[in-house]
Structures are given as C-alpha cells and as structure tokens.
mmCIF file of C-alpha atoms in Angstrom:
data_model
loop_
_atom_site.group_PDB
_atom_site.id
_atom_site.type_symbol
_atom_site.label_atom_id
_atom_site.label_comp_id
_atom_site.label_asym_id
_atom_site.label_seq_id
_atom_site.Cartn_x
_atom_site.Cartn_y
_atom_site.Cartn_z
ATOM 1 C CA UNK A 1 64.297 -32.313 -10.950
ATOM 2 C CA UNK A 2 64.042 -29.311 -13.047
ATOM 3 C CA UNK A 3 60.312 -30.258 -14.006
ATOM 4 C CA UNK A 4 59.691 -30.336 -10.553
ATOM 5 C CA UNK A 5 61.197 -27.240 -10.326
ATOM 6 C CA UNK A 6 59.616 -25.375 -12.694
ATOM 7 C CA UNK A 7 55.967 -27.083 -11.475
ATOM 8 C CA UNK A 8 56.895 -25.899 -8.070
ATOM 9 C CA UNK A 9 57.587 -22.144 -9.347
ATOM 10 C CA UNK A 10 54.199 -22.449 -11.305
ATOM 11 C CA UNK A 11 52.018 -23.945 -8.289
ATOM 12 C CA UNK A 12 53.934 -20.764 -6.558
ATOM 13 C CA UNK A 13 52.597 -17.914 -9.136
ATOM 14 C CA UNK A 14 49.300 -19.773 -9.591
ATOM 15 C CA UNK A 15 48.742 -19.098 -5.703
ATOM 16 C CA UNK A 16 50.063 -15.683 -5.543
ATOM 17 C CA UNK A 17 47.828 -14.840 -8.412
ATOM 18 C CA UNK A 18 44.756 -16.232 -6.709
ATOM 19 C CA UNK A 19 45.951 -14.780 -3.364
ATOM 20 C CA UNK A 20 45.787 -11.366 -4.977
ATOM 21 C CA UNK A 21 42.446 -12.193 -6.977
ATOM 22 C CA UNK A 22 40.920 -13.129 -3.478
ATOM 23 C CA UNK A 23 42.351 -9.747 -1.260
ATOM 24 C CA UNK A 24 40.623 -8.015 -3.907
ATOM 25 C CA UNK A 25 37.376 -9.238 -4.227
ATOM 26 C CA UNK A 26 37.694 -9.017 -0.270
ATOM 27 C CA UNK A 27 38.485 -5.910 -0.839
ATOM 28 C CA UNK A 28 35.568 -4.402 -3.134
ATOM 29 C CA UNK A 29 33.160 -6.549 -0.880
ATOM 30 C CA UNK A 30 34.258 -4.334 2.013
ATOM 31 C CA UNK A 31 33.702 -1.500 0.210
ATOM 32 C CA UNK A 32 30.503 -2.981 -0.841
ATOM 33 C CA UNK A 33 29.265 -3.457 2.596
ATOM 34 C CA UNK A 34 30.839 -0.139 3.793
ATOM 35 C CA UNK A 35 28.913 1.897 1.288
ATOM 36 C CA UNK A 36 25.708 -0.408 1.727
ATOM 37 C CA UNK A 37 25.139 1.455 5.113
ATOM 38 C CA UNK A 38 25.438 4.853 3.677
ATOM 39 C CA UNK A 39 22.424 4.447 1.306
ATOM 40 C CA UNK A 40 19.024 5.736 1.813
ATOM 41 C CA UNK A 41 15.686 4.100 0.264
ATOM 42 C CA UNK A 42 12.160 5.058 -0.232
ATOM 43 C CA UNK A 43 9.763 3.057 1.716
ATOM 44 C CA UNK A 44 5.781 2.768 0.317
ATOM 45 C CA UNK A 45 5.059 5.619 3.102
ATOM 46 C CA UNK A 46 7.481 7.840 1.079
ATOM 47 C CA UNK A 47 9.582 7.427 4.148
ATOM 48 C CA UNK A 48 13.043 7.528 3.480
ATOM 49 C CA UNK A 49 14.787 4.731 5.506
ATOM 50 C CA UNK A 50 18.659 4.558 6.055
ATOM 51 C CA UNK A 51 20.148 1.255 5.903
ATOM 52 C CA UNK A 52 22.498 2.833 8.750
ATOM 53 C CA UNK A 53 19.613 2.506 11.204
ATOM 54 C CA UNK A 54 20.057 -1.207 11.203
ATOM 55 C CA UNK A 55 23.729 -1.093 12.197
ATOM 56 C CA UNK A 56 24.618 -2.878 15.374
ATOM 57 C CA UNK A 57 22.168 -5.762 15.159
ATOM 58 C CA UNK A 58 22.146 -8.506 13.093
ATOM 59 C CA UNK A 59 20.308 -8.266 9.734
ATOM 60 C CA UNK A 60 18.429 -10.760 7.401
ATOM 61 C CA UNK A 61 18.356 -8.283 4.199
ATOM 62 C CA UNK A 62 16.159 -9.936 1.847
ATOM 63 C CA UNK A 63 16.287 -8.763 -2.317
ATOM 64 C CA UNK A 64 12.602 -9.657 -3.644
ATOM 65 C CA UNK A 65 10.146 -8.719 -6.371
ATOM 66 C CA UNK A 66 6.209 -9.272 -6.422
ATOM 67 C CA UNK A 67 6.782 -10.624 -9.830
ATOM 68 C CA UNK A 68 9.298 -13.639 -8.559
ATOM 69 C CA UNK A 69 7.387 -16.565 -7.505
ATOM 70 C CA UNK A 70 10.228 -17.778 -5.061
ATOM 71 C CA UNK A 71 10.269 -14.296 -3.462
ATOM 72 C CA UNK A 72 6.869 -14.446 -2.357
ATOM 73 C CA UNK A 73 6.834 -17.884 -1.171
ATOM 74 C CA UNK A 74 9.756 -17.229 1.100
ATOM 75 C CA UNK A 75 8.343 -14.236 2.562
ATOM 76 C CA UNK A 76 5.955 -15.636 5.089
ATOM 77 C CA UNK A 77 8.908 -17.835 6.515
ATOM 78 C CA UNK A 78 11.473 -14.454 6.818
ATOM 79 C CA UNK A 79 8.094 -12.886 8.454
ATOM 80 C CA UNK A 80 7.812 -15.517 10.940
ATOM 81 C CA UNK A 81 11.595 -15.613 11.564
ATOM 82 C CA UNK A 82 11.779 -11.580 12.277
ATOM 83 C CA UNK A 83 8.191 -12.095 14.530
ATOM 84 C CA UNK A 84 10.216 -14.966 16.916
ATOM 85 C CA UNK A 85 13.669 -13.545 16.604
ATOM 86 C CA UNK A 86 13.046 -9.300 16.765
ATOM 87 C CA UNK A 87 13.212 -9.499 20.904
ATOM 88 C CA UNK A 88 16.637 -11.365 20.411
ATOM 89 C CA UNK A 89 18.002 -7.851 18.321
ATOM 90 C CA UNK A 90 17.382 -9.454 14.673
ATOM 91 C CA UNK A 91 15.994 -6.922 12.483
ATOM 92 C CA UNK A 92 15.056 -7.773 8.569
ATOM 93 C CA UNK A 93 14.670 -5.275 5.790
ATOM 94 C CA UNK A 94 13.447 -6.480 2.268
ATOM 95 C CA UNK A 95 14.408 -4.556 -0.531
ATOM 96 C CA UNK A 96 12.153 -4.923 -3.301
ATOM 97 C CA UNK A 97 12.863 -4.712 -6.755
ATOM 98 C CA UNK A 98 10.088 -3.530 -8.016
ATOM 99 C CA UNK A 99 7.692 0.112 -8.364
ATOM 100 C CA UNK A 100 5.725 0.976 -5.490
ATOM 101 C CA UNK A 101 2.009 0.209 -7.047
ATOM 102 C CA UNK A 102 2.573 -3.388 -7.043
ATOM 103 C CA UNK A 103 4.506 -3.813 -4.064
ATOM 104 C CA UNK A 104 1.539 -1.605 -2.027
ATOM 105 C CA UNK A 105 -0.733 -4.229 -3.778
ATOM 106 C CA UNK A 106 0.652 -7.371 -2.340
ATOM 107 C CA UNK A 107 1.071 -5.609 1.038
ATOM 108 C CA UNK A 108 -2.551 -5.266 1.441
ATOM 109 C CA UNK A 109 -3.062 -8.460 0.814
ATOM 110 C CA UNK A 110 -0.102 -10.160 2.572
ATOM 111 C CA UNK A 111 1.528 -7.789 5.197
ATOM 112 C CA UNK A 112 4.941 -7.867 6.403
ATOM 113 C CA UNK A 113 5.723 -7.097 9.884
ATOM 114 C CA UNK A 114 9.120 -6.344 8.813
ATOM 115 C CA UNK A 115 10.366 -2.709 7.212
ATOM 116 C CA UNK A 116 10.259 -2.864 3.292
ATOM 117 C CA UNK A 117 11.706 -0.408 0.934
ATOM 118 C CA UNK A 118 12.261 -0.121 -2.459
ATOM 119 C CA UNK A 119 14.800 -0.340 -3.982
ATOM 120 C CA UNK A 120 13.565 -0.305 -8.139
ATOM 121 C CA UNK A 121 15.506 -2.340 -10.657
ATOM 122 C CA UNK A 122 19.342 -0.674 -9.183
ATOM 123 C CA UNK A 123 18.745 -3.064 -6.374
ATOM 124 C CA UNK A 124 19.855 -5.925 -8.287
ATOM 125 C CA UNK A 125 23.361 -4.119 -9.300
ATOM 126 C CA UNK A 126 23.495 -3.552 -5.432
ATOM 127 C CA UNK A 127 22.820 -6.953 -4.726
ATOM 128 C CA UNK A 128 25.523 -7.815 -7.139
ATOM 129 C CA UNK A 129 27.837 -5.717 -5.139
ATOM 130 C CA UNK A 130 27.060 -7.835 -2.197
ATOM 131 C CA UNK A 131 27.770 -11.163 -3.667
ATOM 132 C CA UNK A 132 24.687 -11.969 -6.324
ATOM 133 C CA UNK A 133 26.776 -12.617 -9.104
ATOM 134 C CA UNK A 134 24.015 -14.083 -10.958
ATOM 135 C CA UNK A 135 21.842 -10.970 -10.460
ATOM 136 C CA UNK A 136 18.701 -13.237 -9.607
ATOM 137 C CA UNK A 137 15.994 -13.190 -7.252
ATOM 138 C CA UNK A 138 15.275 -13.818 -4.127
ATOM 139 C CA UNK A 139 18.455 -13.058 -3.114
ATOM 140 C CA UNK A 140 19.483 -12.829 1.209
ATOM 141 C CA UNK A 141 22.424 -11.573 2.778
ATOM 142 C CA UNK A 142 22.706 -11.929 6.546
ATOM 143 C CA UNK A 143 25.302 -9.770 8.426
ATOM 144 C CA UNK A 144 26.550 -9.492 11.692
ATOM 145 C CA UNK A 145 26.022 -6.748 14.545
ATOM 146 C CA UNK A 146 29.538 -5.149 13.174
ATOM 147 C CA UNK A 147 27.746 -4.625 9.857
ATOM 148 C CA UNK A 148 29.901 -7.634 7.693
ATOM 149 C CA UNK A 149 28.403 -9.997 5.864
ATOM 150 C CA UNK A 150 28.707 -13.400 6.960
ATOM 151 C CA UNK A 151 26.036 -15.252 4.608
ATOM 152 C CA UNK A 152 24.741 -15.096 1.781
ATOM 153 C CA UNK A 153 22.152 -17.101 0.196
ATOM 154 C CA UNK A 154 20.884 -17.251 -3.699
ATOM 155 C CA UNK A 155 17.473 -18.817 -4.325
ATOM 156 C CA UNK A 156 14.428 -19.543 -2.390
ATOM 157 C CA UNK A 157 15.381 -20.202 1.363
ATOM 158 C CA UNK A 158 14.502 -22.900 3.704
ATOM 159 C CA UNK A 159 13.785 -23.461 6.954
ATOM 160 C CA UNK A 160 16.360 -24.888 7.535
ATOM 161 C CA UNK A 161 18.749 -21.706 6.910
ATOM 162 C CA UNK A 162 16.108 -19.585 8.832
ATOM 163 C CA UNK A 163 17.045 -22.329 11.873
ATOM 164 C CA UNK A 164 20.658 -21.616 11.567
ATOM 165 C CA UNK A 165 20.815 -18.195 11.774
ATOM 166 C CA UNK A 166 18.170 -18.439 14.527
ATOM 167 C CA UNK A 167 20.607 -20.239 16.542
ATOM 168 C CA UNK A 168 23.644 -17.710 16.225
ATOM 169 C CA UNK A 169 24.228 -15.508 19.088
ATOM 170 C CA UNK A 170 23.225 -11.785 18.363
ATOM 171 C CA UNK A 171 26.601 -10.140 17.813
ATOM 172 C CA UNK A 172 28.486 -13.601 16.790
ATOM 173 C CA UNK A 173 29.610 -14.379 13.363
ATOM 174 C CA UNK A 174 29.472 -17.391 11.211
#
C-alpha cells in the first residue's frame, strides 16, 4: 500500500511538473506568434512588408534558403497551392534566409507569385520561436485567420499536406 502510495504521489508531481512545462511553452509560443505580427521585413523591392498585413486570413509562412535543396523543390508546389487557393483568402509569405543577390537570382529564373521577404540568417532564431527546434530548413508554419498557429511542418512538404490544408475552411482551425 504505501508503495502504491508513494507511486501515486510521484505519477501526481510528474504530471504537475509537465503540466507546468507545457502552459509554458504554450505560453512563450503565444508570445511568439503575438510578436511574429509586429515584425517588419525587407522585401527584394526594398519594400518593407509587415507580417500584420496578413492577419485575418489564413497563412502558409514558408522559412527557405536558395542554398537548401529541399527549399527549392517545394517551392513550385506552395506556388501552385497559393495560385488555386488565393480566391479562397489563403495568402503565403516565404521568408528567406538568405541575402538579397541570390534570392533576386533565383527569382528571375523561377518566379513566385507569392510575396517573399527576407528575412537574413535571424530568420532561423524566429523560426525557432515558432516551433523549429531543430533550426533547419525548409521549415512551414500554417496559421489560422485569428493569427495562431495550428501546423507546423519541418522538412520538405508534400502534396499531400498542401491537400489538407487546402481542404480546411478559411477561418477554421486544425
């Protein structure tokens, strides 16, 4: 009885422990999201584009880098999902982590019909901040018309993922 006790009172602590673990990574994800719409980056027009612009619809924000082969593979798909899906309110921004002269290089030769900024080497800290705790590319977040996050991908997508969130009612969350 009193092992069972004392395994019960463990179990008890172990969940409390990982109950206030998980309202706190909740926690400093909100905050992550929250100060996500306050920033500001350069686009290759010198531009400067606020994230807050995209606020109210869903968005597909896509981490890349000219220099990761997975990134560019996947871009043609996330172009064709944003060319089908933009009249439904989906919008897609790619931050690339990267300097402008390559980046305007591989736009010339592969354009985007989606808006692309850059976002230099701090993108992959903010893509950490979003749930990247790797810190590799491609990296995609996809959040809902209230501006939360509701999924994250690491690695190349599919798709099969681009089908999912083509199917999710603008506004609804996973």
């Amino acid at each position: 009885m009193l092992a069972a006790a004392v395994g019960l009172a463990l179990a008890g602590v172990g969940a409390g422990l990982a109950l206030r673990t998980t309202r706190r990574q909740s926690q400093a994800l909100q905050e992550a999201e929250n100060h996500f719409w306050g920033q500001q980056f350069a686009q290759l027009d010198g531009v400067v584009l606020a994230t807050s612009t995209f606020k109210g619809h869903p968005l597909v924000l896509n981490f890349w880098a000219t220099w990761c082969p997975p990134c560019v593979e996947e871009l043609p798909l996330i172009n064709n999902f944003f060319q089908q899906n933009k009249t439904k309110g989906w919008q897609v921004l790619g931050l690339a982590v990267d300097q402008a002269a390559p980046v305007t290089r591989f736009l010339a030769r592969s354009p985007l019909s989606f808006s692309v900024a850059l976002a230099g080497f701090p993108g992959i800290e903010i893509s950490r901040s979003l749930g990247n705790l790797s810190g590799a590319l491609p990296f995609t977040v996809v959040f809902d018309s209230t501006g939360q996050i509701v999924h994250r991908k690491m690695g190349k997508l599919t798709v099969d993922d681009l089908r999912l969130w083509e199917r999710l009612p603008v506004g609804l969350t996973l």
